[in-house]
Coordinates of C-alpha atoms in Angstrom, one line a residue:
M1 CA 93.0 108.0 85.6
E2 CA 93.9 111.7 85.5
L3 CA 94.4 114.0 82.6
R4 CA 97.9 114.9 83.7
Q5 CA 98.9 111.2 83.7
L6 CA 98.0 111.0 80.0
H7 CA 100.1 114.1 79.3
Y8 CA 103.0 112.7 81.3
F9 CA 102.7 109.4 79.5
V10 CA 102.8 111.0 76.1
S11 CA 105.8 113.2 77.0
V12 CA 107.8 110.2 78.3
A13 CA 106.9 108.2 75.2
K14 CA 108.2 110.9 73.0
K15 CA 111.3 111.7 74.9
Q16 CA 112.1 108.1 75.9
H17 CA 113.5 109.5 79.1
V18 CA 111.8 110.5 82.4
T19 CA 114.3 113.3 83.1
H20 CA 113.9 114.9 79.7
A21 CA 110.1 114.6 80.0
A22 CA 110.2 116.2 83.4
E23 CA 112.2 119.1 82.0
E24 CA 109.7 119.6 79.2
L25 CA 106.8 119.4 81.7
H26 CA 108.5 121.7 84.2
V27 CA 107.9 119.2 87.1
A28 CA 110.1 117.1 89.3
Q29 CA 111.4 113.8 87.8
S30 CA 109.9 111.9 90.8
A31 CA 106.5 113.3 90.0
V32 CA 106.6 112.0 86.4
S33 CA 107.9 108.6 87.5
R34 CA 105.1 108.3 90.1
Q35 CA 102.3 109.2 87.7
I36 CA 103.6 106.7 85.1
H37 CA 103.7 104.0 87.8
L38 CA 100.2 104.9 89.0
L39 CA 98.9 104.8 85.4
E40 CA 100.4 101.3 84.8
E41 CA 98.9 100.1 88.1
E42 CA 95.5 101.4 87.3
L43 CA 95.5 99.9 83.8
N44 CA 97.3 96.7 84.9
L45 CA 99.6 97.1 81.9
Q46 CA 103.3 97.5 81.4
L47 CA 103.7 100.5 79.2
F48 CA 107.5 100.9 79.2
V49 CA 110.7 98.8 79.3
Q50 CA 114.1 100.0 80.2
K51 CA 116.7 100.0 77.3
G52 CA 120.0 101.3 78.7
R53 CA 119.3 104.8 79.9
N54 CA 116.1 105.2 77.9
L55 CA 112.6 104.0 78.3
Q56 CA 110.9 102.3 75.3
L57 CA 107.2 101.7 74.8
T58 CA 106.0 98.1 74.9
P59 CA 103.8 97.0 72.1
V60 CA 100.7 97.7 74.2
G61 CA 102.2 101.1 75.1
K62 CA 102.5 102.0 71.4
L63 CA 98.9 101.1 70.9
L64 CA 97.9 103.2 73.9
L65 CA 100.0 106.1 72.7
N66 CA 98.1 106.4 69.4
K67 CA 94.8 106.4 71.2
I68 CA 95.8 108.8 73.9
E69 CA 97.2 111.3 71.4
G70 CA 93.9 111.3 69.6
I71 CA 92.0 111.8 72.8
L72 CA 94.2 114.7 73.9
S73 CA 93.9 116.3 70.4
D74 CA 90.1 116.0 70.5
L75 CA 90.0 117.4 74.0
E76 CA 92.1 120.4 73.0
R77 CA 89.9 121.1 70.0
V78 CA 86.7 120.9 72.2
V79 CA 88.1 123.4 74.7
Q80 CA 89.1 125.7 71.8
E81 CA 85.6 125.4 70.3
A82 CA 84.1 126.2 73.7
H83 CA 86.1 129.4 73.9
E84 CA 85.2 130.3 70.4
F85 CA 81.6 129.7 71.1
L86 CA 81.7 132.2 73.9
D87 CA 83.4 134.7 71.7
P88 CA 83.5 133.9 67.9
N89 CA 85.4 137.1 67.3
K90 CA 88.5 135.3 68.7
G91 CA 89.9 131.8 68.0
E92 CA 91.7 130.3 65.1
I93 CA 90.5 129.8 61.5
R94 CA 92.1 126.8 59.9
I95 CA 91.9 127.2 56.1
G96 CA 93.6 125.6 53.1
F97 CA 94.3 127.2 49.7
P98 CA 96.0 126.3 46.4
H99 CA 99.2 128.1 45.5
S100 CA 97.7 130.2 42.8
L101 CA 95.5 132.0 45.4
G102 CA 98.4 132.7 47.8
V103 CA 99.9 135.5 45.8
N104 CA 97.0 138.0 45.9
L105 CA 93.5 136.7 46.8
L106 CA 94.2 135.0 50.1
P107 CA 96.4 137.8 51.7
T108 CA 93.7 140.3 50.5
V109 CA 90.7 138.6 52.2
V110 CA 92.6 137.8 55.3
A111 CA 93.8 141.4 55.7
C112 CA 90.3 142.7 55.1
Y113 CA 88.8 140.3 57.7
R114 CA 91.5 141.1 60.3
K115 CA 90.6 144.8 60.1
I116 CA 87.2 144.0 61.6
N117 CA 88.3 141.0 63.7
P118 CA 91.9 141.8 64.8
E119 CA 92.0 139.1 67.5
V120 CA 91.2 136.2 65.1
K121 CA 94.2 134.0 64.2
F122 CA 94.7 132.1 61.0
R123 CA 96.4 128.7 60.4
L124 CA 97.0 128.5 56.7
K125 CA 97.8 125.3 54.7
Q126 CA 98.8 125.3 51.1
G127 CA 98.1 122.3 48.9
T128 CA 97.0 120.7 45.7
Y129 CA 93.4 119.9 44.7
N130 CA 93.5 116.4 46.1
S131 CA 95.6 117.2 49.2
L132 CA 93.2 120.0 50.2
I133 CA 90.2 117.8 50.1
R134 CA 92.1 115.1 52.0
D135 CA 93.2 117.6 54.7
L136 CA 89.6 118.9 55.0
T137 CA 88.0 115.5 55.3
N138 CA 90.7 114.4 57.8
G139 CA 89.8 117.4 60.0
E140 CA 93.2 119.1 59.7
I141 CA 91.5 122.3 58.3
D142 CA 87.9 123.5 58.6
L143 CA 87.5 125.4 55.3
S144 CA 89.4 125.5 52.1
F145 CA 89.6 127.5 48.9
I146 CA 89.7 125.2 46.0
S147 CA 89.8 125.3 42.2
P148 CA 88.0 123.9 40.3
F149 CA 85.0 123.7 42.6
P150 CA 84.1 120.0 43.2
E151 CA 80.5 119.5 42.1
N152 CA 78.5 116.7 43.8
H153 CA 81.4 115.5 46.0
A154 CA 80.4 112.8 48.6
L155 CA 82.4 114.3 51.5
V156 CA 82.6 118.1 51.0
S157 CA 80.1 120.8 50.2
G158 CA 80.3 124.6 49.6
Q159 CA 79.8 127.2 47.0
I160 CA 81.5 128.8 44.0
L161 CA 82.9 132.3 45.0
L162 CA 84.0 133.4 41.5
T163 CA 84.8 132.3 38.0
E164 CA 88.1 133.5 36.6
E165 CA 89.3 133.7 33.0
L166 CA 92.6 132.1 31.9
Y167 CA 94.9 134.0 29.5
A168 CA 97.6 132.8 27.2
I169 CA 101.1 133.8 28.4
L170 CA 103.9 134.1 25.9
P171 CA 107.6 135.1 25.9
A172 CA 107.7 138.9 25.3
Q173 CA 109.5 138.4 22.0
H174 CA 106.9 135.9 20.6
E175 CA 105.3 136.9 17.3
L176 CA 101.8 136.8 18.9
A177 CA 102.8 138.7 22.1
N178 CA 101.3 142.0 21.0
E179 CA 98.0 140.6 19.7
V180 CA 94.8 141.8 21.4
S181 CA 93.5 138.2 21.4
L182 CA 94.3 134.8 19.9
H183 CA 92.8 131.4 19.1
L184 CA 94.3 128.7 21.2
S185 CA 94.9 126.6 18.1
Q186 CA 97.5 129.2 17.1
L187 CA 99.7 127.7 19.8
K188 CA 99.5 124.1 18.8
E189 CA 103.0 123.9 17.5
E190 CA 104.5 125.6 20.6
P191 CA 106.1 123.8 23.6
F192 CA 103.8 124.2 26.7
V193 CA 105.1 124.9 30.2
M194 CA 102.7 122.8 32.2
F195 CA 101.8 122.2 35.8
S196 CA 102.6 118.8 37.2
E197 CA 99.9 116.1 37.4
D198 CA 98.8 117.0 41.0
Y199 CA 97.6 120.4 39.9
S200 CA 94.1 121.1 38.6
L201 CA 95.2 123.8 36.2
R202 CA 97.0 121.1 34.2
A203 CA 93.7 119.4 33.5
I204 CA 92.1 122.7 32.6
V205 CA 94.8 123.5 30.0
L206 CA 94.8 119.9 28.6
D207 CA 91.0 120.0 28.2
A208 CA 91.1 123.4 26.5
C209 CA 93.6 122.2 24.0
K210 CA 91.6 119.0 23.3
R211 CA 88.5 121.1 22.6
V212 CA 90.3 122.8 19.7
G213 CA 91.8 119.6 18.4
F214 CA 95.4 119.2 19.6
V215 CA 97.4 117.7 22.4
P216 CA 100.0 120.2 23.7
K217 CA 103.7 119.3 23.4
F218 CA 105.3 119.4 26.9
G219 CA 108.3 121.6 27.1
F220 CA 108.8 122.0 30.9
E221 CA 106.8 121.3 34.0
G222 CA 106.5 123.3 37.2
D223 CA 104.7 123.2 40.6
E224 CA 103.9 126.9 41.1
T225 CA 102.5 129.8 39.1
D226 CA 105.7 131.8 39.7
T227 CA 107.7 129.0 38.1
I228 CA 105.4 128.7 35.1
R229 CA 105.4 132.4 34.5
G230 CA 109.2 132.7 34.9
L231 CA 109.9 129.8 32.5
V232 CA 107.6 131.3 29.8
A233 CA 109.1 134.8 30.3
A234 CA 112.5 133.2 29.8
G235 CA 111.4 131.9 26.4
L236 CA 111.1 128.2 27.2
G237 CA 107.5 127.8 26.0
V238 CA 103.9 129.1 26.3
S239 CA 101.2 128.4 28.9
L240 CA 97.7 129.4 30.2
L241 CA 97.4 131.0 33.6
P242 CA 94.5 132.6 35.6
E243 CA 94.5 136.4 35.6
M244 CA 95.2 136.7 39.3
A245 CA 98.4 134.6 38.9
I246 CA 99.8 136.9 36.2
T247 CA 101.1 139.6 38.5
E248 CA 104.1 141.8 37.7
R249 CA 106.9 140.9 40.1
G250 CA 110.4 141.3 39.0
P251 CA 112.0 142.3 35.7
L252 CA 111.3 139.1 33.7
Q253 CA 107.6 139.0 32.7
P254 CA 105.7 137.1 30.0
A255 CA 103.2 138.7 27.6
K256 CA 99.5 138.2 28.5
V257 CA 97.0 137.7 25.7
R258 CA 93.3 137.1 26.0
L259 CA 92.0 133.9 24.5
Q260 CA 89.3 134.5 21.9
E261 CA 88.5 130.9 21.2
P262 CA 87.9 128.9 23.3
K263 CA 87.2 130.9 26.4
V264 CA 88.9 129.1 29.2
T265 CA 87.8 129.7 32.8
R266 CA 88.2 128.1 36.2
T267 CA 85.9 128.1 39.2
I268 CA 87.2 129.1 42.6
G269 CA 85.1 127.8 45.5
L270 CA 85.0 127.5 49.3
I271 CA 84.4 124.0 50.8
R272 CA 83.8 122.4 54.1
R273 CA 83.1 118.9 55.4
K274 CA 79.6 117.9 54.3
G275 CA 77.0 117.6 57.1
E276 CA 79.4 118.7 59.9
K277 CA 79.4 121.7 62.1
I278 CA 82.5 123.9 62.0
P279 CA 83.7 126.2 64.8
P280 CA 81.7 129.5 65.1
V281 CA 84.9 131.5 64.2
A282 CA 85.2 129.6 60.9
E283 CA 81.5 129.9 60.3
R284 CA 81.7 133.7 60.6
F285 CA 84.6 133.8 58.2
Q286 CA 82.7 131.7 55.7
T287 CA 79.8 134.2 55.8
F288 CA 82.2 137.1 55.4
L289 CA 83.8 135.4 52.3
I290 CA 80.5 134.8 50.6
D291 CA 79.4 138.4 51.2
Y292 CA 82.8 139.7 50.1
F293 CA 82.7 137.9 46.7
K294 CA 79.1 138.8 46.1
E295 CA 80.0 142.5 46.4
K296 CA 83.1 142.1 44.2

């Protein structure tokens, strides 16, 4: 069995047509047909059946496709890691991040790193708390920023990079908008603009309100910090946001007031799969991030 046979098999399975597969592979149609025939002979299996002008996978062909795609993906990753091992200043860093870090923190650290390692590429994946951990454990990414940092997780490990304060945000015309600080209980009668259930900031806000004796009234829900900030600025409620998510972009901005009691914070960490080696290029970026936040 040859590697090119596996590539040809996957292409035909996806295109359901030898001619279209040959065009994608930039080879003659006869070469594709011959390699598929040789593969079926070697395995003693029928992988395709003719359906009109198309080829469809047999049940055993479908089973084989799933396995072969995994093998080719693993092989591609091994070759990439080998190149990265020879030169960890090149290669691709696959990293996840929550939306609230995508406005400022992530672009800043990526730009700083590329100044000293301009040939490194980044593959970025945005997600919620649970989806980032899932993508990490499934091997789709090698590192991930996360908030809050997951203590004592069975599948991931890492370190806290920083702890960030959350502020109350209010419509600019709110009676408390010009206060230096406020007690969270002063907002108990206000409608809250909340993150949806998939977002960790929702749990942080609910917990803070519970600590001072009330359950917030839900006015509106949103999935991104820009949405939360915009709805509050439009006068539709109040909320709590991390400082780095309260950036002035556009004419409509909420008022930002420090919380005197209770002090509400979130941890931001960097995680990786527990007990597994990651590519050298990602390992070097992890070291850079730890040093970067120590200096900050």
